Short mmCIF file of C-alpha atoms in Angstrom, two decimals:
data_model
loop_
_atom_site.label_atom_id
_atom_site.label_comp_id
_atom_site.label_asym_id
_atom_site.label_seq_id
_atom_site.Cartn_x
_atom_site.Cartn_y
_atom_site.Cartn_z
CA UNK A 1 -7.20 13.73 -17.67
CA UNK A 2 -3.72 12.79 -18.59
CA UNK A 3 -1.21 11.18 -16.74
CA UNK A 4 1.47 11.81 -14.82
CA UNK A 5 4.83 10.46 -14.95
CA UNK A 6 6.19 10.59 -11.76
CA UNK A 7 9.49 8.46 -12.57
CA UNK A 8 11.41 10.46 -9.68
CA UNK A 9 8.96 8.77 -7.47
CA UNK A 10 5.13 8.67 -6.30
CA UNK A 11 6.42 10.51 -2.90
CA UNK A 12 8.19 13.66 -4.41
CA UNK A 13 5.10 13.75 -6.68
CA UNK A 14 3.33 13.90 -4.01
CA UNK A 15 5.03 16.62 -2.20
CA UNK A 16 5.55 18.63 -5.41
CA UNK A 17 1.87 19.17 -5.34
CA UNK A 18 0.07 17.01 -7.96
CA UNK A 19 -3.03 16.02 -7.19
CA UNK A 20 -3.68 13.03 -5.37
CA UNK A 21 -6.51 11.79 -7.61
CA UNK A 22 -4.39 12.58 -10.37
CA UNK A 23 -3.86 9.15 -12.46
CA UNK A 24 0.09 7.34 -12.46
CA UNK A 25 2.17 5.88 -14.53
CA UNK A 26 6.19 4.81 -14.93
CA UNK A 27 5.87 1.31 -14.40
CA UNK A 28 6.54 -0.10 -17.66
CA UNK A 29 7.19 1.96 -20.85
CA UNK A 30 4.53 -0.18 -23.07
CA UNK A 31 1.86 -0.70 -20.26
CA UNK A 32 -0.41 1.44 -18.28
CA UNK A 33 -0.04 -0.28 -15.12
CA UNK A 34 0.55 2.21 -12.64
CA UNK A 35 -2.28 4.17 -11.32
CA UNK A 36 -3.05 5.47 -8.60
CA UNK A 37 -3.77 3.11 -5.84
CA UNK A 38 -1.46 1.05 -7.15
CA UNK A 39 2.22 0.90 -7.58
CA UNK A 40 4.97 -1.83 -8.00
CA UNK A 41 7.30 -1.01 -5.76
CA UNK A 42 10.98 0.00 -7.48
CA UNK A 43 8.63 2.49 -9.21
CA UNK A 44 8.16 4.39 -5.93
CA UNK A 45 11.79 5.56 -6.08
CA UNK A 46 12.05 6.13 -10.08
CA UNK A 47 13.54 2.67 -11.19
CA UNK A 48 11.82 1.02 -13.93
CA UNK A 49 10.50 -2.43 -12.75
CA UNK A 50 11.60 -4.15 -16.02
CA UNK A 51 15.68 -2.67 -15.67
CA UNK A 52 16.00 -4.27 -11.42
CA UNK A 53 17.62 -7.50 -12.07
CA UNK A 54 16.29 -7.90 -14.83
CA UNK A 55 13.00 -9.40 -13.31
CA UNK A 56 10.18 -7.89 -14.69
CA UNK A 57 7.37 -5.69 -11.45
CA UNK A 58 5.38 -9.32 -11.03
CA UNK A 59 8.63 -10.80 -9.62
CA UNK A 60 9.93 -7.33 -7.84
CA UNK A 61 6.79 -7.18 -5.78
CA UNK A 62 7.29 -9.97 -4.13
CA UNK A 63 10.54 -9.74 -3.54
CA UNK A 64 10.86 -6.13 -1.78
CA UNK A 65 8.99 -4.63 1.21
CA UNK A 66 9.49 -0.56 1.86
CA UNK A 67 11.08 0.44 5.21
CA UNK A 68 11.76 4.58 6.50
CA UNK A 69 12.26 6.35 8.63
CA UNK A 70 11.52 10.21 8.92
CA UNK A 71 12.28 12.74 7.19
CA UNK A 72 11.57 13.33 3.06
CA UNK A 73 11.19 10.45 0.53
CA UNK A 74 14.93 9.95 0.51
CA UNK A 75 14.82 8.35 3.46
CA UNK A 76 12.89 5.84 2.57
CA UNK A 77 14.98 2.12 1.14
CA UNK A 78 13.51 -0.86 -0.73
CA UNK A 79 15.08 -3.76 1.14
CA UNK A 80 15.10 -7.65 0.15
CA UNK A 81 13.53 -10.60 2.43
CA UNK A 82 11.52 -9.12 5.19
CA UNK A 83 9.94 -11.47 7.26
CA UNK A 84 6.75 -12.27 7.18
CA UNK A 85 4.83 -11.16 9.69
CA UNK A 86 3.22 -13.32 12.47
CA UNK A 87 0.14 -12.38 13.55
CA UNK A 88 -2.37 -12.25 16.78
CA UNK A 89 -5.38 -14.25 17.60
CA UNK A 90 -7.64 -11.13 16.20
CA UNK A 91 -5.76 -10.43 13.22
CA UNK A 92 -5.45 -11.46 9.36
CA UNK A 93 -2.26 -11.92 7.58
CA UNK A 94 -2.94 -10.60 3.81
CA UNK A 95 -1.41 -11.59 0.34
CA UNK A 96 -0.77 -7.96 -0.53
CA UNK A 97 -2.07 -7.58 -4.10
CA UNK A 98 -2.14 -3.87 -4.31
CA UNK A 99 -1.22 -0.88 -2.20
CA UNK A 100 -2.93 2.28 -1.68
CA UNK A 101 -0.85 5.79 -2.07
CA UNK A 102 -2.49 8.72 0.39
CA UNK A 103 -1.76 11.87 0.81
CA UNK A 104 -1.63 10.39 5.42
CA UNK A 105 1.15 8.48 4.22
CA UNK A 106 3.53 11.76 3.52
CA UNK A 107 2.46 13.21 6.49
CA UNK A 108 3.73 9.92 8.73
CA UNK A 109 6.77 9.59 6.83
CA UNK A 110 7.79 13.59 7.36
CA UNK A 111 6.78 13.35 10.95
CA UNK A 112 4.08 16.00 10.78
CA UNK A 113 1.32 13.54 11.60
CA UNK A 114 0.66 12.93 15.04
CA UNK A 115 0.85 9.49 15.04
CA UNK A 116 4.50 9.03 14.58
CA UNK A 117 5.78 4.97 14.00
CA UNK A 118 8.10 2.54 15.66
CA UNK A 119 11.47 2.94 13.17
CA UNK A 120 12.27 2.17 10.86
CA UNK A 121 9.23 1.30 9.44
CA UNK A 122 6.62 0.11 6.83
CA UNK A 123 4.56 2.99 5.68
CA UNK A 124 1.08 1.95 3.89
CA UNK A 125 -2.36 2.14 5.58
CA UNK A 126 -4.59 0.57 2.41
CA UNK A 127 -4.40 -2.34 0.47
CA UNK A 128 -6.27 -5.27 -0.69
CA UNK A 129 -5.35 -8.79 -1.45
CA UNK A 130 -5.75 -12.07 -0.30
CA UNK A 131 -5.99 -13.76 3.62
CA UNK A 132 -2.92 -16.19 3.99
CA UNK A 133 -3.81 -16.80 7.50
CA UNK A 134 -6.35 -15.79 10.36
CA UNK A 135 -6.05 -15.41 14.02
CA UNK A 136 -7.66 -18.04 15.70
CA UNK A 137 -10.56 -16.27 17.52
CA UNK A 138 -11.11 -14.38 13.71
CA UNK A 139 -14.63 -16.50 12.28
CA UNK A 140 -15.81 -13.82 9.61
CA UNK A 141 -12.78 -14.27 7.33
CA UNK A 142 -11.06 -17.54 6.00
CA UNK A 143 -7.33 -18.29 4.26
CA UNK A 144 -8.66 -17.58 0.40
CA UNK A 145 -10.67 -14.53 1.13
CA UNK A 146 -10.52 -11.18 -1.39
CA UNK A 147 -10.02 -8.08 1.09
CA UNK A 148 -9.82 -4.64 1.72
CA UNK A 149 -8.34 -2.83 4.47
CA UNK A 150 -7.87 0.08 6.02
CA UNK A 151 -5.45 0.98 8.83
CA UNK A 152 -3.23 -1.93 9.02
CA UNK A 153 -0.88 -3.35 12.05
CA UNK A 154 1.72 -3.20 9.84
CA UNK A 155 2.58 -1.12 6.71
CA UNK A 156 1.30 -2.33 3.25
CA UNK A 157 4.39 -1.60 1.18
CA UNK A 158 5.53 -5.04 1.45
CA UNK A 159 4.46 -8.63 -0.69
CA UNK A 160 2.55 -9.67 2.60
CA UNK A 161 0.81 -7.02 5.53
CA UNK A 162 -1.04 -7.86 9.01
CA UNK A 163 -4.69 -6.33 9.80
CA UNK A 164 -7.21 -5.90 12.38
CA UNK A 165 -9.65 -8.86 11.62
CA UNK A 166 -12.18 -5.41 11.85
CA UNK A 167 -10.25 -3.36 9.70
CA UNK A 168 -11.45 -5.69 7.34
CA UNK A 169 -13.64 -6.07 4.54
CA UNK A 170 -14.61 -8.64 1.85
CA UNK A 171 -13.83 -7.25 -1.91
CA UNK A 172 -16.36 -8.22 -4.53
CA UNK A 173 -15.82 -10.13 -7.50
CA UNK A 174 -16.78 -6.75 -9.71
CA UNK A 175 -14.15 -4.87 -7.09
CA UNK A 176 -10.48 -5.34 -8.92
CA UNK A 177 -7.53 -5.89 -6.24
CA UNK A 178 -6.26 -1.76 -7.66
CA UNK A 179 -9.84 -0.33 -6.98
CA UNK A 180 -10.17 -2.29 -3.92
CA UNK A 181 -6.51 -0.89 -1.86
CA UNK A 182 -7.85 2.63 -2.87
CA UNK A 183 -11.09 2.17 -0.97
CA UNK A 184 -9.86 3.11 2.79
CA UNK A 185 -8.91 6.14 3.56
CA UNK A 186 -10.27 8.48 0.87
CA UNK A 187 -14.35 6.31 1.67
CA UNK A 188 -13.59 6.48 5.40
CA UNK A 189 -12.53 9.71 5.25
CA UNK A 190 -15.40 10.87 3.34
CA UNK A 191 -17.79 8.86 5.21
CA UNK A 192 -17.16 10.20 8.25
CA UNK A 193 -17.13 13.69 7.24
CA UNK A 194 -20.37 12.79 5.56
CA UNK A 195 -22.69 10.90 8.38
CA UNK A 196 -20.45 11.95 11.87
CA UNK A 197 -20.03 16.53 11.09
#
């Protein structure tokens, strides 16, 4: 299957009807690193990560978070120096290595989804990464664990996100962060449709 170049941003591609299963490219000129489920934040808006502030994609993903309001893709903006969120006793703090991008993210942002976020907000429901901290009531995870998550407390289009421990799952060593970030909403949606008809 051919990849779709989405230099105008992945949200615009989804709104234009590009199938969500289509592989995407656009981060680097020389490496196909941006696939569905993994996007460096500058690339969400069609900016070449190698040209922003003279830094590369890896550095950029650590500096920025995505801040959204309700509306089309133009209401979102990249924000620097977003504070690391605090966690509650039953939550974990995850250093995000890859964030999933799902059609539901565009529904939430457009204001058509039944659950509306408190504005402004950081979009994204799915991610994979490494646990940095655990709440005092969390016993099944520890700092350093590789995990994937769905339905996070804070958005996943950031360097760090917070998730309730019961929505966090171990990421097996043979599953990449990119693959792990694409498990949450797609997998659990299919599971519910097949099992809980």
